[in-house]
Amino acid sequence: MKRWAFIPLFMMVFVLAACGADEESGGGAEENGNGDGAAEAPSEEIEVTMYDTEEEPIGTAVLSESENGLTIALEAEGLEPGEHGMHIHDAGMCEGPTFETAGSHFNPTDASHGFDHEDGPHAGDLENIEVAEEGTVSTEVPAENVTILDEEVETSLMTDSGTSLIIHSDADDYVSQPSGDAGDPVACGVISEPQE
Ligand SMILES: [Cu+2]
Ligand SMILES: [Zn+2]
């Protein structure tokens, strides 16, 4: 009896350890070449530096995409406490103080703005973020209508004009046109540079 119990337990520990190691090596830094022969799921990661209107860095946004979709992990400081709209815009340039160079909402499908609009949302529309009393934010939001994995589709963020991530002064109401009544841009980061 004792022998039978011992052997399966030992084997289980071994299998678990192997799984753990595998997961770590699969974690998505840059483009994963299929180097080690195994059928590894594709994943991609882009780190974006966020700048305030004076073009000083205030944090980072990491876009990571795997078979489970794309998410944006934002870590920033120096923002006004409260709710802020955040979107992907359709030009990859962040010139302060207005950030008009970042263009308008990324909208390859010719939709209307907002999750609550019947013809929405823009592919670049994102959930509002909540900034704490100290002016910091640490959050992760889904960006399920865009991709950094497949450059051939219209929802790819790798466009000729480039793309950027913008944080606004106010909350997005998810319905007002053209951009949710979210106020002026207060932070900007380039996701992809314009081509030439
Ligand atoms: Cu915006
Ligand atoms: Zn929009």
mmCIF file of C-alpha atoms and ligand atoms in Angstrom:
data_model
loop_
_atom_site.group_PDB
_atom_site.id
_atom_site.type_symbol
_atom_site.label_atom_id
_atom_site.label_comp_id
_atom_site.label_asym_id
_atom_site.label_seq_id
_atom_site.Cartn_x
_atom_site.Cartn_y
_atom_site.Cartn_z
ATOM 1 C CA MET A 1 0.000 0.000 0.000
ATOM 2 C CA LYS A 2 2.605 2.503 1.047
ATOM 3 C CA ARG A 3 4.718 1.958 -2.037
ATOM 4 C CA TRP A 4 1.799 2.582 -4.372
ATOM 5 C CA ALA A 5 0.969 5.820 -2.639
ATOM 6 C CA PHE A 6 4.524 7.054 -2.753
ATOM 7 C CA ILE A 7 5.240 6.562 -6.431
ATOM 8 C CA PRO A 8 2.311 8.501 -7.950
ATOM 9 C CA LEU A 9 2.920 11.406 -5.577
ATOM 10 C CA PHE A 10 6.558 11.595 -6.584
ATOM 11 C CA MET A 11 5.640 11.592 -10.257
ATOM 12 C CA MET A 12 3.061 14.317 -9.780
ATOM 13 C CA VAL A 13 5.606 16.639 -8.194
ATOM 14 C CA PHE A 14 7.914 16.047 -11.116
ATOM 15 C CA VAL A 15 5.209 16.885 -13.668
ATOM 16 C CA LEU A 16 4.183 20.050 -11.837
ATOM 17 C CA ALA A 17 7.781 21.258 -11.712
ATOM 18 C CA ALA A 18 8.142 20.697 -15.438
ATOM 19 C CA CYS A 19 4.983 22.711 -16.164
ATOM 20 C CA GLY A 20 6.178 25.597 -14.040
ATOM 21 C CA ALA A 21 9.476 25.832 -15.863
ATOM 22 C CA ASP A 22 7.754 25.711 -19.219
ATOM 23 C CA GLU A 23 5.420 28.561 -18.385
ATOM 24 C CA GLU A 24 8.272 30.807 -17.367
ATOM 25 C CA SER A 25 10.178 30.347 -20.594
ATOM 26 C CA GLY A 26 7.007 30.995 -22.593
ATOM 27 C CA GLY A 27 6.361 34.363 -20.921
ATOM 28 C CA GLY A 28 6.182 36.960 -23.639
ATOM 29 C CA ALA A 29 9.243 39.105 -24.079
ATOM 30 C CA GLU A 30 9.482 40.640 -27.550
ATOM 31 C CA GLU A 31 8.629 38.395 -30.445
ATOM 32 C CA ASN A 32 8.945 34.717 -29.531
ATOM 33 C CA GLY A 33 10.842 32.922 -32.234
ATOM 34 C CA ASN A 34 9.844 29.280 -32.278
ATOM 35 C CA GLY A 35 13.390 28.472 -31.318
ATOM 36 C CA ASP A 36 12.988 25.469 -29.067
ATOM 37 C CA GLY A 37 10.965 23.440 -31.505
ATOM 38 C CA ALA A 38 7.853 23.123 -29.350
ATOM 39 C CA ALA A 39 4.605 24.496 -30.769
ATOM 40 C CA GLU A 40 4.725 27.686 -28.731
ATOM 41 C CA ALA A 41 1.742 30.025 -28.833
ATOM 42 C CA PRO A 42 2.677 33.376 -30.379
ATOM 43 C CA SER A 43 2.868 36.364 -28.068
ATOM 44 C CA GLU A 44 4.027 39.934 -28.412
ATOM 45 C CA GLU A 45 4.795 42.740 -26.004
ATOM 46 C CA ILE A 46 5.337 46.468 -26.543
ATOM 47 C CA GLU A 47 6.460 48.811 -23.759
ATOM 48 C CA VAL A 48 5.217 52.365 -24.207
ATOM 49 C CA THR A 49 6.638 55.315 -22.261
ATOM 50 C CA MET A 50 3.924 57.775 -21.219
ATOM 51 C CA TYR A 51 4.664 61.532 -21.203
ATOM 52 C CA ASP A 52 2.842 64.442 -19.613
ATOM 53 C CA THR A 53 2.010 67.664 -21.493
ATOM 54 C CA GLU A 54 5.513 68.992 -20.776
ATOM 55 C CA GLU A 55 6.884 65.854 -22.389
ATOM 56 C CA GLU A 56 8.285 64.531 -19.110
ATOM 57 C CA PRO A 57 7.990 60.753 -18.608
ATOM 58 C CA ILE A 58 5.337 59.758 -16.042
ATOM 59 C CA GLY A 59 5.169 55.994 -16.447
ATOM 60 C CA THR A 60 4.760 53.070 -18.769
ATOM 61 C CA ALA A 61 2.055 51.119 -20.520
ATOM 62 C CA VAL A 62 2.852 47.558 -21.504
ATOM 63 C CA LEU A 63 0.758 46.107 -24.295
ATOM 64 C CA SER A 64 0.866 42.324 -24.265
ATOM 65 C CA GLU A 65 -0.986 39.993 -26.521
ATOM 66 C CA SER A 66 -1.290 36.232 -26.553
ATOM 67 C CA GLU A 67 -4.003 33.816 -27.612
ATOM 68 C CA ASN A 68 -6.046 35.268 -24.713
ATOM 69 C CA GLY A 69 -6.161 38.714 -26.334
ATOM 70 C CA LEU A 70 -4.433 42.039 -25.829
ATOM 71 C CA THR A 71 -4.219 43.858 -22.503
ATOM 72 C CA ILE A 72 -2.637 47.156 -21.493
ATOM 73 C CA ALA A 73 -0.899 47.298 -18.114
ATOM 74 C CA LEU A 74 -0.532 50.945 -17.098
ATOM 75 C CA GLU A 75 1.742 52.228 -14.316
ATOM 76 C CA ALA A 76 1.920 56.007 -14.024
ATOM 77 C CA GLU A 77 2.150 58.888 -11.561
ATOM 78 C CA GLY A 78 1.614 62.639 -11.535
ATOM 79 C CA LEU A 79 -1.981 62.509 -12.779
ATOM 80 C CA GLU A 80 -5.057 64.211 -11.336
ATOM 81 C CA PRO A 81 -6.966 61.884 -8.994
ATOM 82 C CA GLY A 82 -10.223 60.493 -10.374
ATOM 83 C CA GLU A 83 -11.561 58.887 -13.515
ATOM 84 C CA HIS A 84 -9.891 59.493 -16.866
ATOM 85 C CA GLY A 85 -10.698 58.456 -20.402
ATOM 86 C CA MET A 86 -7.993 56.469 -22.176
ATOM 87 C CA HIS A 87 -7.901 55.620 -25.871
ATOM 88 C CA ILE A 88 -5.667 54.408 -28.639
ATOM 89 C CA HIS A 89 -5.263 57.244 -31.150
ATOM 90 C CA ASP A 90 -4.460 56.928 -34.840
ATOM 91 C CA ALA A 91 -1.130 58.737 -35.149
ATOM 92 C CA GLY A 92 2.142 57.780 -33.507
ATOM 93 C CA MET A 93 3.376 61.199 -32.408
ATOM 94 C CA CYS A 94 3.222 62.833 -28.964
ATOM 95 C CA GLU A 95 3.994 66.543 -29.190
ATOM 96 C CA GLY A 96 3.041 68.469 -26.081
ATOM 97 C CA PRO A 97 1.335 70.349 -24.737
ATOM 98 C CA THR A 98 -1.790 69.571 -26.798
ATOM 99 C CA PHE A 99 -0.889 66.141 -28.248
ATOM 100 C CA GLU A 100 -2.960 67.048 -31.311
ATOM 101 C CA THR A 101 -0.244 65.218 -33.252
ATOM 102 C CA ALA A 102 -1.654 61.950 -31.867
ATOM 103 C CA GLY A 103 -4.708 62.306 -34.104
ATOM 104 C CA SER A 104 -8.146 60.986 -33.252
ATOM 105 C CA HIS A 105 -9.431 57.659 -31.985
ATOM 106 C CA PHE A 106 -8.094 54.602 -33.817
ATOM 107 C CA ASN A 107 -11.130 53.652 -35.902
ATOM 108 C CA PRO A 108 -10.343 51.283 -38.768
ATOM 109 C CA THR A 109 -13.884 49.869 -38.853
ATOM 110 C CA ASP A 110 -15.618 53.256 -39.308
ATOM 111 C CA ALA A 111 -17.598 52.879 -36.084
ATOM 112 C CA SER A 112 -19.018 55.546 -33.753
ATOM 113 C CA HIS A 113 -17.401 56.388 -30.432
ATOM 114 C CA GLY A 114 -18.295 54.618 -27.225
ATOM 115 C CA PHE A 115 -19.151 51.268 -25.673
ATOM 116 C CA ASP A 116 -22.697 52.555 -25.058
ATOM 117 C CA HIS A 117 -23.273 53.835 -28.605
ATOM 118 C CA GLU A 118 -25.300 51.553 -30.868
ATOM 119 C CA ASP A 119 -22.750 51.968 -33.667
ATOM 120 C CA GLY A 120 -19.742 51.827 -31.348
ATOM 121 C CA PRO A 121 -17.167 51.395 -30.144
ATOM 122 C CA HIS A 122 -14.076 52.589 -31.985
ATOM 123 C CA ALA A 123 -11.451 49.833 -32.035
ATOM 124 C CA GLY A 124 -9.269 52.195 -29.981
ATOM 125 C CA ASP A 125 -11.846 52.851 -27.251
ATOM 126 C CA LEU A 126 -10.786 51.650 -23.792
ATOM 127 C CA GLU A 127 -12.255 51.541 -20.292
ATOM 128 C CA ASN A 128 -11.756 54.588 -18.093
ATOM 129 C CA ILE A 129 -8.894 54.406 -15.624
ATOM 130 C CA GLU A 130 -9.078 55.394 -11.949
ATOM 131 C CA VAL A 131 -6.235 57.522 -10.574
ATOM 132 C CA ALA A 132 -5.687 57.360 -6.797
ATOM 133 C CA GLU A 133 -5.458 60.318 -4.386
ATOM 134 C CA GLU A 134 -1.659 60.341 -4.724
ATOM 135 C CA GLY A 135 -1.938 60.754 -8.495
ATOM 136 C CA THR A 136 -0.829 57.209 -9.231
ATOM 137 C CA VAL A 137 -2.453 54.515 -11.296
ATOM 138 C CA SER A 138 -1.645 50.834 -11.601
ATOM 139 C CA THR A 139 -4.174 48.970 -13.671
ATOM 140 C CA GLU A 140 -4.699 46.573 -16.505
ATOM 141 C CA VAL A 141 -7.377 47.117 -19.145
ATOM 142 C CA PRO A 142 -8.393 44.875 -22.036
ATOM 143 C CA ALA A 143 -8.013 46.116 -25.613
ATOM 144 C CA GLU A 144 -9.864 43.352 -27.367
ATOM 145 C CA ASN A 145 -10.604 45.170 -30.635
ATOM 146 C CA VAL A 146 -6.989 45.745 -31.691
ATOM 147 C CA THR A 147 -3.954 43.551 -32.320
ATOM 148 C CA ILE A 148 -0.157 43.752 -32.290
ATOM 149 C CA LEU A 149 0.273 40.128 -33.386
ATOM 150 C CA ASP A 150 -1.183 40.190 -36.893
ATOM 151 C CA GLU A 151 0.010 43.099 -39.038
ATOM 152 C CA GLU A 152 -2.154 42.064 -41.978
ATOM 153 C CA VAL A 153 -5.545 42.887 -40.446
ATOM 154 C CA GLU A 154 -7.151 46.347 -40.330
ATOM 155 C CA THR A 155 -7.219 46.351 -36.533
ATOM 156 C CA SER A 156 -3.420 46.071 -36.344
ATOM 157 C CA LEU A 157 -1.794 48.918 -34.407
ATOM 158 C CA MET A 158 1.178 48.821 -36.791
ATOM 159 C CA THR A 159 -0.192 51.364 -39.276
ATOM 160 C CA ASP A 160 1.507 53.802 -41.683
ATOM 161 C CA SER A 161 0.590 56.766 -39.490
ATOM 162 C CA GLY A 162 1.503 54.919 -36.291
ATOM 163 C CA THR A 163 -0.605 54.741 -33.133
ATOM 164 C CA SER A 164 -0.456 56.162 -29.623
ATOM 165 C CA LEU A 165 -2.016 55.796 -26.190
ATOM 166 C CA ILE A 166 -3.708 58.903 -24.780
ATOM 167 C CA ILE A 167 -5.008 59.655 -21.284
ATOM 168 C CA HIS A 168 -7.556 62.499 -21.031
ATOM 169 C CA SER A 169 -8.343 65.026 -18.299
ATOM 170 C CA ASP A 170 -11.883 63.718 -17.729
ATOM 171 C CA ALA A 171 -13.845 60.475 -17.793
ATOM 172 C CA ASP A 172 -15.137 59.100 -21.081
ATOM 173 C CA ASP A 173 -18.960 58.945 -20.959
ATOM 174 C CA TYR A 174 -18.818 56.079 -23.515
ATOM 175 C CA VAL A 175 -21.395 57.704 -25.814
ATOM 176 C CA SER A 176 -20.714 61.371 -26.758
ATOM 177 C CA GLN A 177 -19.259 61.992 -30.227
ATOM 178 C CA PRO A 178 -16.535 62.097 -31.312
ATOM 179 C CA SER A 179 -14.537 61.156 -28.219
ATOM 180 C CA GLY A 180 -16.685 60.666 -25.126
ATOM 181 C CA ASP A 181 -16.467 64.244 -23.791
ATOM 182 C CA ALA A 182 -13.256 63.237 -22.034
ATOM 183 C CA GLY A 183 -11.525 66.630 -22.143
ATOM 184 C CA ASP A 184 -8.002 67.437 -23.245
ATOM 185 C CA PRO A 185 -5.214 64.882 -23.524
ATOM 186 C CA VAL A 186 -2.969 64.959 -20.413
ATOM 187 C CA ALA A 187 -0.606 62.099 -21.240
ATOM 188 C CA CYS A 188 0.598 60.426 -24.410
ATOM 189 C CA GLY A 189 2.822 57.520 -25.417
ATOM 190 C CA VAL A 190 3.792 56.214 -28.848
ATOM 191 C CA ILE A 191 2.748 52.629 -29.495
ATOM 192 C CA SER A 192 4.041 52.474 -33.071
ATOM 193 C CA GLU A 193 6.012 55.107 -34.991
ATOM 194 C CA PRO A 194 4.745 56.534 -38.278
ATOM 195 C CA GLN A 195 6.369 54.884 -41.298
ATOM 196 C CA GLU A 196 8.920 57.395 -42.726
HETATM 197 CU CU CU B 1 -8.540 59.920 -26.680
HETATM 198 ZN ZN ZN B 2 -13.581 56.534 -29.522
#
